[in-house]
C-alpha cells in the first residue's frame, strides 16, 4: 500500500522532473540531428564533455550561465567534428559516433586529471539554486514538480517549445526536416544539404552539452568519472519513443524520470527483499521495452543514416 | 567539396594514409602531453619502453591484447554483416559468468574435458546476450545499436547482483567477487613466472578460424553479402535473418570467450572490474584492422601496447594514463578517415 501512496507525494514528482531535465536536453539534441538524417552516437561522450567543461568553467571562477554556454560551445565543436566526418566525408555514422563518445569521454577525464592530479574528494562548486516561480510554486503537487526547480529545468521546457516552433514553423526547420526525409528533393529546392545537416548536428550537440552541464551544475556540484552513466543512450531510445517529435520527447523524458524516481523510492521500501540492482536495471529494461512497443508504428526520418552524395541515387 | 572514387589505389596510398593517420594521432597526443609540462619525446620514449622495451613489458602487452583479440573479432564479424554489436562488454561478462558458474567446482572434470565445456558454455553465454537484440532487430525492426548499448548496463548490474548474491565467495572478506575457478579450469602460463597465458594462443587460433570461416565457408560468403547489401542478398535467395542470427551467435560467442580467457587465464575469479572497457576497445581494434580477422591480432597488440605503455608513462612522467584512451579514440577517427581517402579523392569544387 505504501508503494502506491508514494505516487501522490510531491517530492516524487519534483524528483521526476529533475531527473528528466538532462534527458530533455539530450533527447531534443539527438532529435534535431536525426531529423536532419544524422544519427549521433557521440551523445554519451558529448554529455560527459558538457558536464566536465561547464563545471570546470564555473570552478575557475565563471558565472553559472557562462558554464552552460561553455558546455554548449564544447558540444557544438564535437558536433562539428561528427558532422564533418559523416556528412561531407560520408563515414559510417555508427563508428564515428562511437569514436566521438570515446574521444570526448577520454579528453574530459584526461583534462580532469591534469587539472586535479591528486584530489581525494572531488572539488565542489555552488550549483544553481531552486528558483520558485512566484504564484505557481505553491500549487499542490504541480507546484513542486514544475515550478520549484532550478533555472536550467525551466530552460529545458523553453527548449522544447523553441525546438517544436523551429522545426514546424520556420523555413529553416522545414529545411532540416527535408534534408532528413529527402535530400535530393531538398537540393532541388536550392537547399545546401551538407550545410543544413552540419548545422543541425552542431545545434543538436550543443543541446546535448547543456544536458550534460545540468548534471554537474544543477543536479550535483562536482564532476565524477562515469557520471553520465548511460543517459545519452537512454536519450537515443527516448527519441524513438517520442517518434521524433519534441512534445512527445518531453513526455517520454518525464515518464522516464517518474519511473526512475519511483524505483529509487521503492528501493528504500523493498531493498531488503529485492536486490537493489533489480531496481537500477529497470530504467534500462524499460527503455528496451519502449523501443519494442514503439517499433510497430515508428515513422523514422526516411534518410536517417543515409549519406548524401550529390548526383548519386 | 565532393568525393570522387579513385580508379585504382596505389600501394603507396594504401600504406601511406593509414601511417599518416597514426602519425596524426601521435601528434595530437604529443600536444596533450606537452600540456602537463612533460616532454612529448621523453613521454613517447617511456611509452614505447613500457610497452615493448623489455621482455616483461612485451609479455604484458600480449597479455592485455588477449581479450582485445576476442572482442575485436566479435566486432569485426558482426560489423562485416552490418550487425552493429556495441555490446561486447555485456557478452564478455556473460561468458565470464558461465565460466565461474561451471568452473568453480560444479563440474569436477579433468582439464581435457573441462576446457572445451567451459569454452562452449562461455560462448553460449555471450551468444545468448547478443541474440536478444538480434531477435528484436529481425522480428520487430528495433535498432540493435541502442539495445546492445543498453544491455551493457543491464548485464553489468546483473553481474553485480550475482556477485553480491549467489556467486559471492563466502571466503572473500565481503568483497563482491566469485570463488576462484578450480585448477583444472585454469589455463597454464606460456612463460614461467609471467602473466602471459595460453589464452593468447587460443585467441590467435580463433582469429585464424574466423578468417577461414570468412574466406572458405558459405556462411562467410553469406555474411559478407548481407553486410554489403541485405536487399540484394535477399533477392539472391540468402535467408538474411537466419544469417544475421548465425552472425550474432558467432560474434557473441567470441566476446564470451574474452570473459572465459580473462577468468581462467589471468584473474582466476570474476569481479566487477574484470573488463576495463575491453568490449568498447574491441570496436576500435576491429576498425583499425579494417574488419580483417588477421588484422585484428595486429590491431589488438597495437591498442594493448598503447594502454600498457601509457600506464608506464603515467607512473614515471606523471602524465594521466587516460592519454591512452585519447590516443586510441583519435586513431579510430583518423583511421576511418584515412581509409576513406584511399578509396575516394577529395575535390574542392
XYZ file of C-alpha atoms in Angstrom:
662
model
C 0.000 0.000 0.000
C 2.845 2.281 0.912
C 4.295 1.793 -2.558
C 1.094 3.197 -4.004
C 0.993 6.202 -1.690
C 4.430 7.327 -2.873
C 2.793 8.220 -6.180
C 0.956 11.080 -4.512
C 3.942 12.680 -2.827
C 5.121 15.998 -4.203
C 8.762 15.035 -3.753
C 8.369 12.126 -6.195
C 7.071 14.397 -8.942
C 9.685 17.048 -8.247
C 12.403 14.380 -8.498
C 10.855 13.038 -11.719
C 11.118 16.423 -13.434
C 14.635 16.923 -12.049
C 15.806 13.540 -13.373
C 14.085 14.280 -16.693
C 15.827 17.655 -17.258
C 19.159 16.461 -18.711
C 17.268 13.836 -20.690
C 15.023 16.531 -22.203
C 18.055 18.439 -23.489
C 19.768 15.278 -24.724
C 16.672 13.895 -26.410
C 15.930 17.224 -28.140
C 19.540 17.379 -29.311
C 19.509 13.846 -30.719
C 16.093 14.517 -32.254
C 17.385 17.527 -34.213
C 20.366 15.525 -35.509
C 18.192 12.591 -36.562
C 15.545 14.844 -38.107
C 18.332 16.080 -40.388
C 19.230 12.464 -41.206
C 22.268 12.038 -38.946
C 22.463 9.514 -36.112
C 24.668 10.972 -33.364
C 26.077 8.222 -31.141
C 28.518 10.797 -29.816
C 25.788 11.874 -27.393
C 27.107 9.936 -24.390
C 30.554 11.499 -24.741
C 29.232 14.948 -25.630
C 27.121 14.962 -22.455
C 30.190 13.944 -20.443
C 32.256 16.698 -22.073
C 29.462 19.211 -21.392
C 29.245 18.106 -17.776
C 33.005 18.475 -17.330
C 33.669 21.681 -19.309
C 30.663 23.544 -17.878
C 31.647 22.563 -14.381
C 35.313 23.499 -14.949
C 34.350 26.958 -16.264
C 32.364 27.607 -13.090
C 35.098 26.161 -10.874
C 37.647 28.519 -12.460
C 35.506 31.477 -11.415
C 32.989 31.763 -14.245
C 29.321 32.530 -13.801
C 26.937 29.522 -13.809
C 25.405 30.654 -17.093
C 28.896 31.008 -18.574
C 29.374 27.352 -17.617
C 26.221 26.434 -19.537
C 27.436 28.444 -22.533
C 30.848 26.727 -22.427
C 29.148 23.315 -22.311
C 27.032 24.269 -25.328
C 30.101 25.501 -27.209
C 32.094 22.340 -26.467
C 29.074 20.300 -27.582
C 28.821 22.286 -30.821
C 32.538 21.769 -31.561
C 32.233 17.996 -31.087
C 29.095 18.157 -33.242
C 31.062 19.938 -35.950
C 33.650 17.133 -35.898
C 30.944 14.458 -36.106
C 29.067 16.393 -38.782
C 32.177 16.927 -40.889
C 33.101 13.252 -40.754
C 29.693 11.793 -41.543
C 28.151 14.396 -43.869
C 30.691 15.540 -46.488
C 33.028 12.593 -45.909
C 30.125 10.139 -45.627
C 31.810 7.945 -42.998
C 29.862 5.363 -41.009
C 27.630 7.217 -38.560
C 27.774 4.335 -36.098
C 31.550 4.066 -35.969
C 32.183 7.821 -35.994
C 29.620 8.366 -33.249
C 31.184 5.724 -31.014
C 34.572 7.296 -31.784
C 33.298 10.738 -30.735
C 31.957 9.255 -27.491
C 35.293 7.567 -26.750
C 37.228 10.744 -27.628
C 35.041 13.193 -25.693
C 34.974 10.959 -22.616
C 38.741 10.355 -22.718
C 39.518 14.061 -23.163
C 37.234 15.011 -20.252
C 38.893 12.513 -17.931
C 42.380 13.469 -19.142
C 41.844 17.177 -18.563
C 40.212 16.480 -15.212
C 43.292 14.548 -14.106
C 45.622 17.306 -15.373
C 43.637 19.988 -13.544
C 43.328 17.933 -10.354
C 46.223 15.452 -10.219
C 45.753 14.379 -6.632
C 42.378 15.070 -5.142
C 40.776 12.595 -2.802
C 37.362 14.234 -2.686
C 36.037 15.922 -5.846
C 36.217 19.744 -5.725
C 32.825 21.425 -5.375
C 31.102 24.473 -6.860
C 27.986 26.391 -5.851
C 25.323 24.952 -8.200
C 22.117 26.519 -9.500
C 19.671 27.169 -6.658
C 15.981 26.301 -6.826
C 14.008 29.253 -8.165
C 10.330 29.025 -7.148
C 8.074 30.659 -9.737
C 6.050 33.284 -7.830
C 2.367 32.403 -7.535
C 2.636 28.963 -9.115
C 5.145 27.286 -6.807
C 2.558 26.754 -4.055
C 0.119 24.688 -6.135
C -0.250 21.151 -4.753
C 1.982 18.560 -6.484
C 2.177 20.584 -9.724
C 3.899 23.414 -7.873
C 6.874 21.434 -6.544
C 7.069 19.381 -9.741
C 7.018 22.132 -12.332
C 7.611 25.445 -10.560
C 10.102 24.709 -7.785
C 13.012 23.739 -9.975
C 16.371 25.221 -10.954
C 16.547 27.690 -13.869
C 18.098 25.010 -16.142
C 14.928 22.917 -15.846
C 12.827 25.889 -16.939
C 15.281 26.314 -19.819
C 14.604 22.677 -20.775
C 10.867 23.393 -21.013
C 11.531 26.524 -23.081
C 13.864 24.500 -25.324
C 11.053 22.014 -26.078
C 8.768 24.838 -27.230
C 11.566 26.507 -29.186
C 12.606 23.329 -30.980
C 8.983 22.493 -31.823
C 8.412 26.012 -33.133
C 11.671 25.897 -35.072
C 11.029 22.512 -36.706
C 7.384 23.080 -37.672
C 7.019 26.841 -38.058
C 10.193 28.194 -39.644
C 11.696 27.782 -43.130
C 14.964 26.640 -41.561
C 13.101 23.946 -39.641
C 11.435 22.815 -42.834
C 14.866 22.640 -44.458
C 16.125 20.440 -41.602
C 13.159 18.090 -41.955
C 13.508 17.982 -45.742
C 17.186 17.031 -45.743
C 16.315 14.230 -43.314
C 13.441 12.944 -45.420
C 14.537 13.507 -48.986
C 17.885 15.202 -49.503
C 17.669 15.070 -53.297
C 14.390 16.997 -53.214
C 15.930 19.477 -50.784
C 18.842 20.008 -53.155
C 16.378 20.628 -55.987
C 14.798 23.332 -53.826
C 18.163 25.050 -53.605
C 18.889 23.876 -50.071
C 22.530 23.041 -49.351
C 22.142 19.594 -47.805
C 25.661 19.425 -46.380
C 25.456 22.806 -44.647
C 21.993 22.203 -43.195
C 22.987 18.786 -41.867
C 26.203 20.025 -40.280
C 24.456 22.991 -38.642
C 21.696 20.705 -37.343
C 24.248 18.315 -35.824
C 26.081 21.247 -34.221
C 22.875 22.703 -32.759
C 21.768 19.290 -31.509
C 25.176 18.597 -29.976
C 25.110 21.994 -28.226
C 21.838 20.930 -26.565
C 23.476 17.635 -25.535
C 26.316 19.632 -23.983
C 23.808 21.715 -21.982
C 22.113 18.497 -20.903
C 25.461 17.268 -19.616
C 26.087 20.527 -17.766
C 22.768 20.096 -15.922
C 24.297 17.070 -14.196
C 27.248 18.995 -12.748
C 25.750 22.487 -12.408
C 22.280 21.662 -11.155
C 21.808 18.031 -10.095
C 25.218 17.730 -8.391
C 28.008 20.179 -7.597
C 31.113 18.305 -8.698
C 32.394 16.136 -11.540
C 32.833 12.368 -11.184
C 34.044 9.746 -13.626
C 31.258 7.767 -15.276
C 28.797 10.425 -14.212
C 26.766 10.360 -17.434
C 26.082 6.676 -16.750
C 24.247 5.812 -19.957
C 21.956 8.854 -20.012
C 22.998 9.513 -23.610
C 21.999 6.041 -24.740
C 18.675 6.429 -22.964
C 18.119 9.673 -24.892
C 18.586 7.760 -28.148
C 15.880 5.323 -27.041
C 13.674 8.247 -25.997
C 13.911 9.771 -29.486
C 12.429 6.580 -30.944
C 9.823 6.509 -28.172
C 8.940 10.124 -28.999
C 8.523 9.301 -32.689
C 10.934 12.188 -33.455
C 8.521 14.790 -32.038
C 9.653 17.384 -29.435
C 6.372 17.324 -27.454
C 6.465 13.554 -27.073
C 10.155 13.779 -26.187
C 9.210 15.936 -23.202
C 6.511 13.472 -22.217
C 8.856 10.499 -22.635
C 11.626 12.101 -20.586
C 9.236 12.957 -17.734
C 7.713 9.460 -17.786
C 11.221 8.056 -17.626
C 12.118 10.450 -14.800
C 8.988 9.445 -12.913
C 9.854 5.792 -13.294
C 13.426 6.370 -12.161
C 12.359 8.446 -9.144
C 9.764 5.818 -8.241
C 12.246 2.926 -8.400
C 14.626 4.866 -6.124
C 11.866 5.136 -3.527
C 10.768 1.528 -3.952
C 14.378 0.531 -3.435
C 14.307 2.078 0.031
C 10.995 0.361 0.737
C 11.773 -3.134 -0.561
C 15.575 -3.029 -0.598
C 15.880 -5.868 1.889
C 13.697 -8.224 -0.147
C 14.725 -7.480 -3.722
C 18.381 -6.780 -4.656
C 18.895 -3.072 -5.394
C 20.419 -3.916 -8.775
C 16.999 -5.050 -9.994
C 15.672 -1.537 -9.423
C 18.671 0.069 -11.091
C 18.153 -2.224 -14.075
C 14.503 -1.259 -14.524
C 15.066 2.090 -16.323
C 17.260 0.381 -18.923
C 14.837 -2.511 -19.300
C 12.006 -0.011 -19.639
C 13.893 1.726 -22.465
C 14.240 -1.561 -24.352
C 10.556 -2.373 -23.808
C 9.584 1.102 -25.016
C 11.619 0.530 -28.183
C 9.813 -2.763 -28.853
C 6.365 -1.271 -28.242
C 7.026 1.764 -30.402
C 8.720 -0.189 -33.190
C 5.288 -1.039 -34.612
C 4.463 2.479 -35.609
C 7.683 4.395 -35.931
C 7.916 6.797 -38.820
C 11.625 7.462 -38.709
C 13.179 10.114 -40.980
C 13.494 8.453 -44.363
C 17.086 9.493 -44.979
C 18.338 8.674 -41.463
C 21.841 7.183 -41.697
C 21.872 7.530 -45.485
C 24.881 9.593 -46.580
C 24.081 12.090 -49.295
C 26.306 12.490 -52.308
C 25.346 14.972 -54.948
C 24.304 13.326 -58.200
C 24.209 9.829 -56.691
C 20.966 7.924 -56.332
C 33.706 19.822 -51.664
C 32.888 16.409 -53.044
C 34.247 12.880 -53.252
C 35.317 11.143 -56.384
C 36.024 7.397 -56.468
C 39.607 6.542 -57.349
C 40.037 4.230 -60.315
C 42.949 2.419 -58.776
C 44.664 2.558 -55.424
C 48.436 2.606 -55.459
C 50.332 0.709 -52.777
C 51.895 3.950 -51.525
C 48.395 5.255 -50.939
C 47.168 2.125 -49.190
C 50.114 2.182 -46.792
C 50.685 5.922 -46.648
C 47.303 7.108 -45.463
C 46.957 4.689 -42.527
C 50.502 5.546 -41.421
C 49.617 9.238 -41.670
C 46.513 8.563 -39.585
C 48.521 7.015 -36.766
C 51.088 9.810 -37.017
C 48.260 12.330 -36.659
C 47.059 10.560 -33.507
C 50.620 10.677 -32.152
C 50.882 14.427 -32.838
C 47.571 15.144 -31.076
C 48.736 13.175 -28.067
C 52.154 14.862 -28.096
C 50.386 18.228 -27.803
C 48.295 16.912 -24.916
C 51.389 15.538 -23.178
C 53.050 18.953 -23.503
C 50.152 20.446 -21.510
C 51.344 18.564 -18.465
C 54.823 20.034 -18.801
C 56.414 16.718 -19.712
C 58.444 16.414 -22.898
C 56.496 14.512 -25.566
C 59.634 12.786 -26.885
C 60.555 11.596 -23.442
C 56.893 10.621 -22.920
C 56.701 8.529 -26.078
C 60.076 7.023 -25.241
C 58.768 5.931 -21.858
C 55.627 4.645 -23.501
C 57.487 2.586 -26.083
C 59.839 1.206 -23.446
C 56.926 0.445 -21.132
C 55.033 -1.399 -23.852
C 57.720 -3.221 -25.829
C 61.099 -2.272 -24.381
C 61.669 -5.197 -22.042
C 60.679 -8.818 -22.133
C 58.379 -8.208 -19.186
C 56.730 -5.267 -20.949
C 56.270 -7.220 -24.167
C 54.589 -10.138 -22.397
C 52.413 -7.680 -20.516
C 51.285 -6.146 -23.827
C 50.426 -9.568 -25.252
C 48.515 -10.378 -22.061
C 46.484 -7.191 -22.459
C 45.963 -7.922 -26.162
C 44.353 -11.322 -25.498
C 40.831 -10.130 -24.552
C 41.075 -7.402 -27.197
C 41.631 -10.010 -29.921
C 38.441 -11.780 -28.864
C 36.323 -8.621 -28.584
C 37.911 -7.237 -31.758
C 36.952 -10.417 -33.627
C 33.440 -10.163 -32.160
C 33.064 -6.634 -33.527
C 34.686 -7.477 -36.868
C 32.442 -10.490 -37.505
C 29.300 -8.544 -36.648
C 30.236 -5.340 -38.478
C 31.000 -7.309 -41.637
C 27.370 -8.352 -41.749
C 26.348 -4.799 -40.716
C 25.096 -6.125 -37.396
C 26.069 -3.236 -35.105
C 27.091 -5.115 -31.997
C 28.196 -2.452 -29.492
C 27.539 -4.842 -26.617
C 30.705 -6.964 -26.472
C 31.205 -5.696 -22.914
C 27.998 -7.395 -21.778
C 28.777 -10.553 -23.764
C 32.249 -10.730 -22.232
C 30.784 -10.578 -18.724
C 28.184 -13.220 -19.519
C 30.945 -15.511 -20.804
C 32.787 -14.948 -17.537
C 29.616 -15.666 -15.529
C 29.147 -19.007 -17.307
C 32.814 -19.812 -16.635
C 32.607 -19.225 -12.894
C 29.188 -20.890 -12.559
C 30.515 -24.140 -14.035
C 34.228 -23.831 -13.343
C 34.369 -23.223 -9.608
C 33.671 -26.819 -8.626
C 30.247 -27.614 -10.052
C 31.874 -29.769 -12.764
C 34.836 -31.609 -11.208
C 36.223 -32.738 -14.553
C 39.810 -33.219 -15.751
C 41.140 -30.359 -17.874
C 40.911 -32.005 -21.332
C 37.138 -32.202 -20.866
C 36.615 -29.152 -18.686
C 38.317 -26.645 -21.010
C 36.088 -27.291 -24.027
C 32.999 -27.454 -21.808
C 33.802 -24.057 -20.305
C 34.682 -22.560 -23.677
C 31.431 -23.700 -25.225
C 29.358 -22.511 -22.275
C 31.101 -19.108 -22.265
C 30.335 -18.835 -25.967
C 26.709 -19.761 -25.322
C 26.537 -17.109 -22.594
C 27.848 -14.389 -24.873
C 25.783 -15.570 -27.811
C 22.561 -15.516 -25.778
C 23.152 -11.882 -24.796
C 23.572 -10.822 -28.415
C 20.729 -12.948 -29.721
C 18.188 -10.836 -27.791
C 18.949 -7.592 -29.702
C 19.332 -9.560 -32.940
C 15.915 -11.166 -32.467
C 14.409 -7.742 -31.708
C 16.053 -6.395 -34.855
C 14.886 -9.116 -37.228
C 11.443 -9.583 -35.646
C 10.413 -6.033 -34.674
C 12.915 -3.838 -36.510
C 14.343 -2.419 -33.260
C 17.738 -0.800 -33.854
C 20.378 -3.105 -32.352
C 22.807 -0.278 -31.570
C 20.621 1.086 -28.792
C 19.600 -2.310 -27.429
C 23.155 -3.686 -27.308
C 24.313 -0.490 -25.577
C 21.504 -0.650 -23.025
C 22.194 -4.351 -22.422
C 25.735 -3.448 -21.344
C 24.271 -1.636 -18.353
C 21.636 -4.300 -17.655
C 24.142 -7.165 -17.734
C 26.695 -5.343 -15.570
C 24.021 -4.756 -12.907
C 23.005 -8.410 -13.255
C 26.625 -9.480 -12.663
C 26.836 -7.145 -9.678
C 23.688 -8.781 -8.293
C 25.152 -12.271 -8.760
C 28.438 -11.272 -7.131
C 26.625 -9.942 -4.085
C 24.263 -12.917 -4.124
C 24.535 -16.496 -5.329
C 28.032 -16.255 -6.830
C 29.589 -14.412 -3.876
C 32.699 -16.040 -2.476
C 31.973 -16.750 1.214
C 35.718 -16.510 1.909
C 36.008 -13.188 0.023
C 36.013 -10.975 3.135
C 32.792 -9.372 1.961
C 34.131 -8.213 -1.409
C 31.772 -8.723 -4.332
C 33.808 -11.414 -6.054
C 33.256 -15.006 -7.100
C 35.163 -18.053 -5.948
C 38.316 -18.976 -7.871
C 37.950 -21.489 -10.686
C 39.353 -24.950 -9.919
C 42.903 -25.833 -11.012
C 41.682 -27.964 -13.935
C 39.849 -24.961 -15.369
C 42.875 -22.659 -15.268
C 44.943 -22.013 -18.377
C 48.695 -22.518 -17.926
C 51.122 -19.614 -18.270
C 53.100 -19.564 -21.500
C 56.265 -18.482 -19.706
C 57.116 -19.470 -16.156
C 56.594 -16.563 -13.767
C 54.940 -14.235 -16.292
C 51.274 -13.326 -16.637
C 51.067 -14.274 -20.311
C 48.828 -17.342 -20.605
C 47.605 -19.880 -23.137
C 44.566 -17.695 -23.831
C 46.714 -15.606 -26.163
C 47.471 -18.608 -28.368
C 43.808 -19.591 -28.378
C 42.878 -16.021 -29.338
C 45.244 -16.127 -32.304
C 43.843 -19.533 -33.317
C 40.342 -18.056 -33.054
C 41.407 -15.294 -35.435
C 42.648 -17.907 -37.907
C 39.407 -19.872 -37.558
C 37.317 -16.743 -38.187
C 39.458 -15.964 -41.216
C 38.877 -19.466 -42.642
C 35.122 -19.240 -41.988
C 35.092 -15.836 -43.640
C 37.047 -16.884 -46.721
C 36.188 -20.534 -47.265
C 32.708 -21.230 -45.935
C 29.291 -20.495 -47.366
C 28.394 -18.725 -44.125
C 31.296 -16.306 -44.526
C 30.151 -15.521 -48.041
C 26.561 -15.018 -46.924
C 27.624 -12.782 -44.042
C 29.578 -10.544 -46.378
C 26.719 -10.488 -48.880
C 24.236 -9.443 -46.183
C 26.622 -6.756 -44.978
C 27.213 -5.448 -48.454
C 23.575 -5.214 -49.478
C 20.911 -7.006 -47.469
C 18.215 -6.417 -50.074
C 20.282 -7.829 -52.918
C 21.261 -10.784 -50.727
C 17.584 -11.431 -50.062
C 16.793 -11.444 -53.783
C 19.711 -13.779 -54.363
C 17.981 -16.250 -52.061
C 20.106 -15.761 -48.964
C 17.997 -16.091 -45.787
C 19.057 -12.718 -44.375
C 17.536 -13.105 -40.909
C 18.987 -16.564 -40.430
C 22.432 -15.318 -41.489
C 22.135 -12.431 -39.014
C 21.185 -14.895 -36.273
C 24.256 -17.037 -37.042
C 26.427 -13.928 -37.119
C 25.093 -12.980 -33.693
C 25.901 -16.410 -32.276
C 29.452 -16.239 -33.630
C 30.063 -12.632 -32.600
C 28.541 -13.002 -29.134
C 30.376 -16.288 -28.655
C 33.746 -14.701 -29.453
C 33.092 -11.916 -26.951
C 32.079 -14.562 -24.403
C 35.463 -16.242 -24.914
C 37.143 -12.985 -23.887
C 35.457 -13.345 -20.490
C 36.434 -17.006 -20.280
C 40.109 -16.367 -21.059
C 40.374 -13.450 -18.617
C 38.924 -15.553 -15.802
C 40.715 -18.859 -16.463
C 43.997 -17.414 -17.718
C 44.567 -14.258 -15.711
C 42.265 -13.320 -12.857
C 41.067 -16.701 -11.607
C 37.737 -15.278 -10.477
C 35.038 -12.851 -11.558
C 34.924 -9.304 -10.225
C 33.144 -6.191 -11.436
C 36.389 -4.770 -12.812
C 37.185 -7.815 -14.948
C 36.982 -5.651 -18.067
C 38.125 -2.028 -18.186
C 36.091 -1.446 -21.360
C 37.516 -4.315 -23.462
C 34.168 -4.503 -25.239
C 34.334 -0.893 -26.406
C 38.051 -1.074 -27.264
C 37.216 -4.128 -29.379
C 35.278 -1.865 -31.725
C 38.385 0.270 -32.216
C 40.506 -2.850 -32.765
C 38.102 -4.123 -35.419
C 38.022 -0.804 -37.257
C 41.823 -0.378 -37.155
C 42.061 -3.891 -38.615
C 39.644 -2.950 -41.420
C 37.448 -5.789 -40.090
C 40.036 -8.356 -41.207
C 40.396 -11.252 -38.709
C 44.198 -11.480 -39.009
C 44.481 -7.710 -38.863
C 42.571 -7.873 -35.581
C 45.542 -9.628 -33.946
C 47.924 -6.863 -35.026
C 45.488 -4.085 -34.111
C 44.822 -5.644 -30.699
C 48.549 -5.757 -29.961
C 48.849 -2.107 -31.045
C 45.957 -0.960 -28.840
C 47.234 -3.072 -25.939
C 50.710 -1.523 -26.364
C 49.179 1.950 -26.168
C 47.380 1.073 -22.928
C 50.329 -0.708 -21.301
C 52.755 1.992 -22.471
C 50.543 4.784 -21.174
C 50.360 3.109 -17.777
C 54.166 3.082 -17.653
C 54.361 6.720 -18.778
C 51.812 7.711 -16.171
C 53.856 6.064 -13.425
C 57.160 7.671 -14.414
C 56.288 11.018 -16.055
C 53.030 11.811 -14.282
C 51.014 12.079 -17.492
C 47.467 10.822 -16.731
C 47.005 7.341 -18.203
C 43.759 8.499 -19.846
C 46.059 9.701 -22.633
C 45.849 6.093 -23.886
C 42.086 6.375 -24.337
C 42.534 9.679 -26.174
C 45.151 8.146 -28.460
C 43.008 5.119 -29.229
C 39.951 7.281 -29.977
C 41.903 9.674 -32.222
C 43.469 6.675 -34.010
C 39.995 5.299 -34.671
C 38.647 8.566 -36.100
C 41.736 9.353 -38.178
C 41.979 5.761 -39.429
C 38.396 5.615 -40.747
C 39.021 8.955 -42.460
C 42.292 7.707 -43.961
C 40.707 4.501 -45.256
C 38.004 6.552 -46.941
C 40.651 8.731 -48.560
C 42.337 5.675 -50.069
C 39.097 4.948 -51.916
C 37.976 8.452 -52.759
C 39.662 11.621 -53.859
C 38.644 14.920 -52.278
C 37.760 17.573 -54.810
C 37.362 21.148 -53.673
C 34.817 22.139 -56.315
